[in-house]
mmCIF file of C-alpha atoms in Angstrom:
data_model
loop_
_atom_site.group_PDB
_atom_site.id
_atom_site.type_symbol
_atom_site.label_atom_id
_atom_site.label_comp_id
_atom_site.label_asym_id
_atom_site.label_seq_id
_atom_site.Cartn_x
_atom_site.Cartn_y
_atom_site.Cartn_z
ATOM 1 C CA UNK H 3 10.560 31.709 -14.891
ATOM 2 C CA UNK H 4 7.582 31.366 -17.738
ATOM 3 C CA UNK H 5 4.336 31.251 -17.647
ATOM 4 C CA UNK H 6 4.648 27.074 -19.235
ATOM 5 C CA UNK H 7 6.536 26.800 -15.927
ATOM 6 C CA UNK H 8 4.527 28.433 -13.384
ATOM 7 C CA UNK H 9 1.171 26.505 -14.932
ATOM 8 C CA UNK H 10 3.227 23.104 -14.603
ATOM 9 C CA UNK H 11 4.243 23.437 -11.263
ATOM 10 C CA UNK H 12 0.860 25.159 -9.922
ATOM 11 C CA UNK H 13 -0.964 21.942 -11.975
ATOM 12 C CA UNK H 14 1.695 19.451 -10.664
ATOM 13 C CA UNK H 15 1.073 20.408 -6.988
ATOM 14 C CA UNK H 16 -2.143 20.499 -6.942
ATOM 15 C CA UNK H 17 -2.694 16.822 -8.624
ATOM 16 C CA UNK H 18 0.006 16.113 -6.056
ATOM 17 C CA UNK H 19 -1.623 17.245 -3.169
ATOM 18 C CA UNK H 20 -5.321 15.382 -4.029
ATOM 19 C CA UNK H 21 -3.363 12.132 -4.749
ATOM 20 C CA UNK H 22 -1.211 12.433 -1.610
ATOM 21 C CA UNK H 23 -4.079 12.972 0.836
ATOM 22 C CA UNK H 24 -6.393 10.120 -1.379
ATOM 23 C CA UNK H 25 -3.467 7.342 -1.041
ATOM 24 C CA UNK H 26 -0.029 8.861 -1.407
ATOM 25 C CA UNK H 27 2.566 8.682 -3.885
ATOM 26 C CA UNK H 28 1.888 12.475 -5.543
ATOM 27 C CA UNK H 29 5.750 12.926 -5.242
ATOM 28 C CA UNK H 30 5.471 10.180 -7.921
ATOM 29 C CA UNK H 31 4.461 12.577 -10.131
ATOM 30 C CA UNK H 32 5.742 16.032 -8.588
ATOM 31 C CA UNK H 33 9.641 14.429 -8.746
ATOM 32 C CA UNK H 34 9.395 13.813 -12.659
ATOM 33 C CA UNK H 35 8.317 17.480 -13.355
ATOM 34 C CA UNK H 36 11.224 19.020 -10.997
ATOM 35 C CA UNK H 37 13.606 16.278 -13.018
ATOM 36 C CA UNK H 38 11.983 17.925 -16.148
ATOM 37 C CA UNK H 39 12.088 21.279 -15.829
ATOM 38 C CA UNK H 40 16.054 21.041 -14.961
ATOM 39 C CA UNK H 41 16.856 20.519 -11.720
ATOM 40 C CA UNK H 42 19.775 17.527 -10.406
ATOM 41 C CA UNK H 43 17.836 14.258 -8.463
ATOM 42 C CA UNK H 44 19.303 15.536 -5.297
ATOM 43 C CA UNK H 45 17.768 19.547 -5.352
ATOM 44 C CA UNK H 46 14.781 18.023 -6.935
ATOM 45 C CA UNK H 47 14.055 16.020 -4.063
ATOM 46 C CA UNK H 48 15.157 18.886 -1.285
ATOM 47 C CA UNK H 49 12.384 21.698 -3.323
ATOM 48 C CA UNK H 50 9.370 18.830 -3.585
ATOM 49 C CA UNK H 51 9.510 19.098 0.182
ATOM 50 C CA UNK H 52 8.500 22.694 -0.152
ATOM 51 C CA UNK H 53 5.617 21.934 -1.569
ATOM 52 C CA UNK H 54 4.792 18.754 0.711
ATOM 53 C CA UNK H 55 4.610 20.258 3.968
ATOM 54 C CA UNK H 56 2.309 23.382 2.374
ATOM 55 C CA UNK H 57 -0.396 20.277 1.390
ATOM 56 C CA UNK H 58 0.475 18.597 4.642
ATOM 57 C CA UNK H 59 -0.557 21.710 6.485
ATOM 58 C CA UNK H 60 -3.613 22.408 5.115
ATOM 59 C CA UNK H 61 -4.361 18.565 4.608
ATOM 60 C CA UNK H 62 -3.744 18.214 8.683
ATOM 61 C CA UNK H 63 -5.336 20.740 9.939
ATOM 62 C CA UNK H 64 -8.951 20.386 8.029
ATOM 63 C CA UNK H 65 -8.594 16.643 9.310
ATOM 64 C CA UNK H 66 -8.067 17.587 12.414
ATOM 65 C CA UNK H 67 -11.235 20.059 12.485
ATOM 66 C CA UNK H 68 -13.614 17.179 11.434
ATOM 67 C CA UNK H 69 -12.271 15.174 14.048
ATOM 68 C CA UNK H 70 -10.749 12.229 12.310
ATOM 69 C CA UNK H 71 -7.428 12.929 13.448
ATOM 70 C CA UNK H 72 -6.187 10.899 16.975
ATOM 71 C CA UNK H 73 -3.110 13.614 18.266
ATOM 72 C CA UNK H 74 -2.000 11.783 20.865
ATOM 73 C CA UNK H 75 -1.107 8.782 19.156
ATOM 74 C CA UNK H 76 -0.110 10.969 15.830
ATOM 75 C CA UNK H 77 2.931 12.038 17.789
ATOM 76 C CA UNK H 78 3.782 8.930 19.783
ATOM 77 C CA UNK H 79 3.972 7.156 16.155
ATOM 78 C CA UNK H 80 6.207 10.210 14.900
ATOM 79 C CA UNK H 81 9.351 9.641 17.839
ATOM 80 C CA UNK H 82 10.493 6.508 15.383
ATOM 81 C CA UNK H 83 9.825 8.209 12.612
ATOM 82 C CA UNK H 84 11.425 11.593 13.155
ATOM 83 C CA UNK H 85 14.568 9.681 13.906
ATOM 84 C CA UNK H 86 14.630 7.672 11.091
ATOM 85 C CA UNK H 87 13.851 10.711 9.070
ATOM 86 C CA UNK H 88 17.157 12.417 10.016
ATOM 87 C CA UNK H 89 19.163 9.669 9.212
ATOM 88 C CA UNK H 90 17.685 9.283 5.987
ATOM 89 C CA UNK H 91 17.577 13.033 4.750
ATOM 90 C CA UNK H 92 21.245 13.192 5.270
ATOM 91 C CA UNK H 93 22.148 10.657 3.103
ATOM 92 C CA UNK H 94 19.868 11.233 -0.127
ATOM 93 C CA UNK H 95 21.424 14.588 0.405
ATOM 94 C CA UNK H 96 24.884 13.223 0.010
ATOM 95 C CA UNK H 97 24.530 10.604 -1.995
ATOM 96 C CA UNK H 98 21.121 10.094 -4.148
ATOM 97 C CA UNK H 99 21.226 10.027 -7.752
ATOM 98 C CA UNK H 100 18.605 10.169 -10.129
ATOM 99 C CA UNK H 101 19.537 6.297 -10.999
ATOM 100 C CA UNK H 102 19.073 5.206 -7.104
ATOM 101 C CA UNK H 103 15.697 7.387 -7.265
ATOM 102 C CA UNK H 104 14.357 5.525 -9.920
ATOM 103 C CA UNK H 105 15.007 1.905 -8.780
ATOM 104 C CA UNK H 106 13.830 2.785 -5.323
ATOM 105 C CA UNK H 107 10.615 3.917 -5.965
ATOM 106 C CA UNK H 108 9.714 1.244 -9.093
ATOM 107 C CA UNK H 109 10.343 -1.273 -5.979
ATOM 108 C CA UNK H 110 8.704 0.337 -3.831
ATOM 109 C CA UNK H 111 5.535 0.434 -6.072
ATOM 110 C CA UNK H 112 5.736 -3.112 -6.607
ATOM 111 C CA UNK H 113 5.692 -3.760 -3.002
ATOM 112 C CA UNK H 114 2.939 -1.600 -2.228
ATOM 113 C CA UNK H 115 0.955 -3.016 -5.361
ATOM 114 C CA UNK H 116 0.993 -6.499 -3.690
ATOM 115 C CA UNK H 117 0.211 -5.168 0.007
ATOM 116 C CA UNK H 118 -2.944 -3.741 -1.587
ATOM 117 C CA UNK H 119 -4.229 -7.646 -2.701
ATOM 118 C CA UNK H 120 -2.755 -8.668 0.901
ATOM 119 C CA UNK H 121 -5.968 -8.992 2.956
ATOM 120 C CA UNK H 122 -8.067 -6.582 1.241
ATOM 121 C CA UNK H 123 -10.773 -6.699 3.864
ATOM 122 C CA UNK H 124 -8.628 -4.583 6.022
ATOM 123 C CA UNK H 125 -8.037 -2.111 3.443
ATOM 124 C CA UNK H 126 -12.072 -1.511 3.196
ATOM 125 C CA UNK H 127 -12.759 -1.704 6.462
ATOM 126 C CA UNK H 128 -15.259 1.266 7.804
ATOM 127 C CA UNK H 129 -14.261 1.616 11.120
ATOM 128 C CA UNK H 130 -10.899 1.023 13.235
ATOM 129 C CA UNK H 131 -10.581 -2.401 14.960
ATOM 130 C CA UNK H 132 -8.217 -1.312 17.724
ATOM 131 C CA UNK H 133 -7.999 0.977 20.566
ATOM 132 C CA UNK H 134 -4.263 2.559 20.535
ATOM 133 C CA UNK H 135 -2.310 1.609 24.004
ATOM 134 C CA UNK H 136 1.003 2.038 22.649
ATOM 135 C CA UNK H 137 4.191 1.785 20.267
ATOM 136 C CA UNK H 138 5.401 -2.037 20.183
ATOM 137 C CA UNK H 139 9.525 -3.081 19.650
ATOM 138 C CA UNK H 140 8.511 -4.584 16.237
ATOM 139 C CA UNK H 141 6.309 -1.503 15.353
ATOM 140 C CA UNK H 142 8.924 1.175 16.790
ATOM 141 C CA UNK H 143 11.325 -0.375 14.283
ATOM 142 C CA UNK H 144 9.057 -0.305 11.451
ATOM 143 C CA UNK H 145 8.573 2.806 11.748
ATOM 144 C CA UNK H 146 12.369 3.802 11.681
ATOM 145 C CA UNK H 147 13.160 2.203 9.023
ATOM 146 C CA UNK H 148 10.235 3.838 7.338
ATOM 147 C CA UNK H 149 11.243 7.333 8.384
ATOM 148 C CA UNK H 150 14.580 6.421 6.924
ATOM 149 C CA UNK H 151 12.751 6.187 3.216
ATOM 150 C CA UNK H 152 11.020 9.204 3.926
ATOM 151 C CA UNK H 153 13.902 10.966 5.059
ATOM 152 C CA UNK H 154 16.170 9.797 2.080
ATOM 153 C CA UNK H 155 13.055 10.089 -0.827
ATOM 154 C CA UNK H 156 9.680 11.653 0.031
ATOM 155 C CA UNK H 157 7.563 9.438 -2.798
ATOM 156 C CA UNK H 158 6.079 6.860 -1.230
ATOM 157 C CA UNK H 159 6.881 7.382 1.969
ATOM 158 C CA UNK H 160 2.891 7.539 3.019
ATOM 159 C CA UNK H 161 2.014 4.367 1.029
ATOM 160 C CA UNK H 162 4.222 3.026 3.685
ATOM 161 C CA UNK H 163 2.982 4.144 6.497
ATOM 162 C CA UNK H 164 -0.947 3.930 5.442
ATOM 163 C CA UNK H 165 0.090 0.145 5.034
ATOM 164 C CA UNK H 166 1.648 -0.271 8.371
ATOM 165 C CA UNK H 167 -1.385 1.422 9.807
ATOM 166 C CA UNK H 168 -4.037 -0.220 8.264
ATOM 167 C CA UNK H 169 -2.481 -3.819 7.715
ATOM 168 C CA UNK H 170 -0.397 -4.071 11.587
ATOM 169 C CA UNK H 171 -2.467 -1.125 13.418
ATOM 170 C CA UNK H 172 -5.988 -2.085 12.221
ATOM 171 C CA UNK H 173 -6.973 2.049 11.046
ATOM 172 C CA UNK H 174 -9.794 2.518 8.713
ATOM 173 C CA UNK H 175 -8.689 3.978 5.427
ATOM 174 C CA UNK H 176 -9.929 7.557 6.539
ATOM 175 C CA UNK H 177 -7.906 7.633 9.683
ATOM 176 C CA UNK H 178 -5.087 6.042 8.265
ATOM 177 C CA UNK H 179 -4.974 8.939 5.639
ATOM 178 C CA UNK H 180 -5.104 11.394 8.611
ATOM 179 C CA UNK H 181 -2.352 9.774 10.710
ATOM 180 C CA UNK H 182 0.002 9.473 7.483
ATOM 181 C CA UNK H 183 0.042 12.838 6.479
ATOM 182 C CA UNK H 184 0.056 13.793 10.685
ATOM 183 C CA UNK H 185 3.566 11.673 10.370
ATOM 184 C CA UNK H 186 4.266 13.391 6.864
ATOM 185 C CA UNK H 187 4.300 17.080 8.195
ATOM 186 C CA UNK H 188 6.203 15.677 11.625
ATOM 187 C CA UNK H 189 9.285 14.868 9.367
ATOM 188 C CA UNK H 190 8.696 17.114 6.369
ATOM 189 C CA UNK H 191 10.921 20.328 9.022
ATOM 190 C CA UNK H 192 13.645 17.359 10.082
ATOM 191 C CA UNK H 193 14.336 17.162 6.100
ATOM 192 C CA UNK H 194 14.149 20.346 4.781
ATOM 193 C CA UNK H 195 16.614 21.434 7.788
ATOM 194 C CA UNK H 196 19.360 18.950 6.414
ATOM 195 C CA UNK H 197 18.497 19.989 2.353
ATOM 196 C CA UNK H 198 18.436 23.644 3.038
ATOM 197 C CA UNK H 199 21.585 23.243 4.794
ATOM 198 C CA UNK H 200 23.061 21.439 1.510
ATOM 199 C CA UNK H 201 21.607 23.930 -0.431
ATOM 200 C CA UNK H 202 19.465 21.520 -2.058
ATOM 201 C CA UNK H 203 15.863 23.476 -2.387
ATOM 202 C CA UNK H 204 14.940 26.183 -5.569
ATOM 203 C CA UNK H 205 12.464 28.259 -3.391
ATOM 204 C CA UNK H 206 10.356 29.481 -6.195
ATOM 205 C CA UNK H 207 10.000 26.238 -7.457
ATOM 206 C CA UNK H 208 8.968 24.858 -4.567
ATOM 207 C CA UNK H 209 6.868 27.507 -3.107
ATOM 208 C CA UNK H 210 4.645 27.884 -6.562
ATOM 209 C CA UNK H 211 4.260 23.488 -6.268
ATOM 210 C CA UNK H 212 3.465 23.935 -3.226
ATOM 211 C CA UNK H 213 0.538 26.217 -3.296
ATOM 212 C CA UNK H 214 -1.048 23.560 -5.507
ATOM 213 C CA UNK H 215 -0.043 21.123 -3.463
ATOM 214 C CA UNK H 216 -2.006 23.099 -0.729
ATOM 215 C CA UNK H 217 -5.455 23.815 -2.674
ATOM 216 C CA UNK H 218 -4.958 19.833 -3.844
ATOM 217 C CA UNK H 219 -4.691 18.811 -0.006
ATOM 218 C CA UNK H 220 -7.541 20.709 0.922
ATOM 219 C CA UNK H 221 -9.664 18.880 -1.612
ATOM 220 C CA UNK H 222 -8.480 15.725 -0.985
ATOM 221 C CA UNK H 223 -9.632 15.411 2.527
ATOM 222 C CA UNK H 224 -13.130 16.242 1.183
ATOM 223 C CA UNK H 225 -12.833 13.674 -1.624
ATOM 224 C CA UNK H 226 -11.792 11.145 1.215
ATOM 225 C CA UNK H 227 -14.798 11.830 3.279
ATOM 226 C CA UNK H 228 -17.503 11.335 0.264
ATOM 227 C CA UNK H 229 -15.977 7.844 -1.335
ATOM 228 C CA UNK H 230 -16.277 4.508 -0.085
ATOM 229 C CA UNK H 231 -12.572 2.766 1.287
ATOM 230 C CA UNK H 232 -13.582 0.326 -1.465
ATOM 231 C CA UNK H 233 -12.900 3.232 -4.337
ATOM 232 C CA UNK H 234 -10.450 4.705 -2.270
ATOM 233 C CA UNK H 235 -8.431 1.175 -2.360
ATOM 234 C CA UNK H 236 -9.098 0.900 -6.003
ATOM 235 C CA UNK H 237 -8.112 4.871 -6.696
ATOM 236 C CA UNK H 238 -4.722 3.816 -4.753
ATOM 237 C CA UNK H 239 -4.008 0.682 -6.815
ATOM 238 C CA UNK H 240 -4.253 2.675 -10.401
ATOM 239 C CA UNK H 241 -2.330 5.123 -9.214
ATOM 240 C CA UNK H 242 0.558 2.740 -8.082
ATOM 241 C CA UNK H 243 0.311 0.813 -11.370
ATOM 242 C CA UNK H 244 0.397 3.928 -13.580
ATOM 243 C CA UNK H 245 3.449 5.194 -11.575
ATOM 244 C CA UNK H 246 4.991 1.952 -12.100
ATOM 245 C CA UNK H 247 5.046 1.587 -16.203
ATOM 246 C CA UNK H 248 6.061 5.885 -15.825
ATOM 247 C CA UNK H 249 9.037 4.835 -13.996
ATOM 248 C CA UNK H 250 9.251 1.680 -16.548
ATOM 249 C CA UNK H 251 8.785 3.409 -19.737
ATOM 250 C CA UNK H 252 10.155 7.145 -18.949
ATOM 251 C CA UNK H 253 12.778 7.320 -16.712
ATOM 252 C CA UNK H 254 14.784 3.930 -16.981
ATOM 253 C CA UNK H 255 14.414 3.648 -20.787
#
């Protein structure tokens, strides 16, 4: 491995990691440098989960320590998702292609570009406006069918879930960030279980992302806690629109 590589995938975690923990969709950006440097769609996906549940780790854990981080509904929400997860995982690693990646995730970035103009007032709002008593039907399927994405393509899987939490659940932005990655790092072992097993991960790869990943996690929480949801919402919607004309421009041209 040379040194260009090392510095791209140390500078691609860590960008990774901030964005991820800020709004989500780093894998956006971590995929197309895996693609890059060589490796198929399918082990590309299985080695960015390395590097994923490093950031999630660290990302968890310091939200948990400033006490923004509700456990007990973390892992009720994560039954759903787990199962949808292993349903998922098994078939990106049988069938995705780098053409199915692609499309996927250019759709889902044009979905979650129009849930951010989609009653913005609950996207800035400062505090939570519920008081969790439970998992609904309608919310238990959601949120298996959103552990299925996850499962079968880790970008964008928390733009996803920080929707359903903040549009259905009624989380601030700041909780909702917590909870997401919670549900992240819940599914992140489920996945890497089914890749490893398809031989699907380049551990170097994936263990030098994810140390930057895990520096760019830690710093994320603390940019979370300093801006306003206002920025945070407006952060989110570049980011989506940027990852939108890469897509566009760079990998379906």
């Amino acid at each position: 491995m040379d040194f260009v590589t090392v510095i791209s995938l140390l500078m691609a975690g860590m960008i990774c990691g901030i964005v991820n923990v800020i709004g989500g969709g780093g894998s956006l950006l971590a995929l197309p440098v895996l693609l890059a440097l060589g490796l198929p769609a399918g082990v590309a996906n299985g080695t960015n989960r390395i590097a994923i549940l490093l950031q999630d780790i660290v990302a968890v854990t310091t939200f948990h320590k400033q006490k923004q981080l509700p456990l007990r509904e973390g892992f009720i929400l994560s039954v759903p998702v787990i199962i949808g997860a292993m349903v998922g995982a098994w078939l990106a690693a049988e069938y995705l292609t780098e053409t199915i990646l692609n499309i996927v995730i250019l759709l889902l970035t044009v979905l979650m570009i129009a849930a951010l103009f989609f009653q913005p007032d609950k996207w800035t709002r400062i505090k939570n406006s519920i008081v969790f008593c439970g998992l609904t039907v309608s919310n238990f399927i959601l949120l298996f069918f959103i552990g299925f994405y996850g499962g079968f393509i880790q970008a964008g899987f928390t733009y996803l879930v920080l929707a359903v939490l903040v549009l259905r659940m009624g989380h601030n932005m700041v909780t909702g960030d917590a909870l997401k990655l919670f549900l992240n790092l819940m599914i992140l072992p489920v996945a890497l279980i089914i890749f490893i097993y398809h031989a699907q991960i380049v551990w170097n790869y994936g263990l030098l992302m994810g140390v930057g990943s895990a520096v760019g996690g830690y710093w994320g929480v603390k940019f979370v806690h300093t801006w306003s949801p206002v920025f945070i919402r407006s952060i989110l919607l570049i980011l989506l629109v940027l990852s939108a004309l890469y897509i566009i421009f760079f990998r379906m041209m």
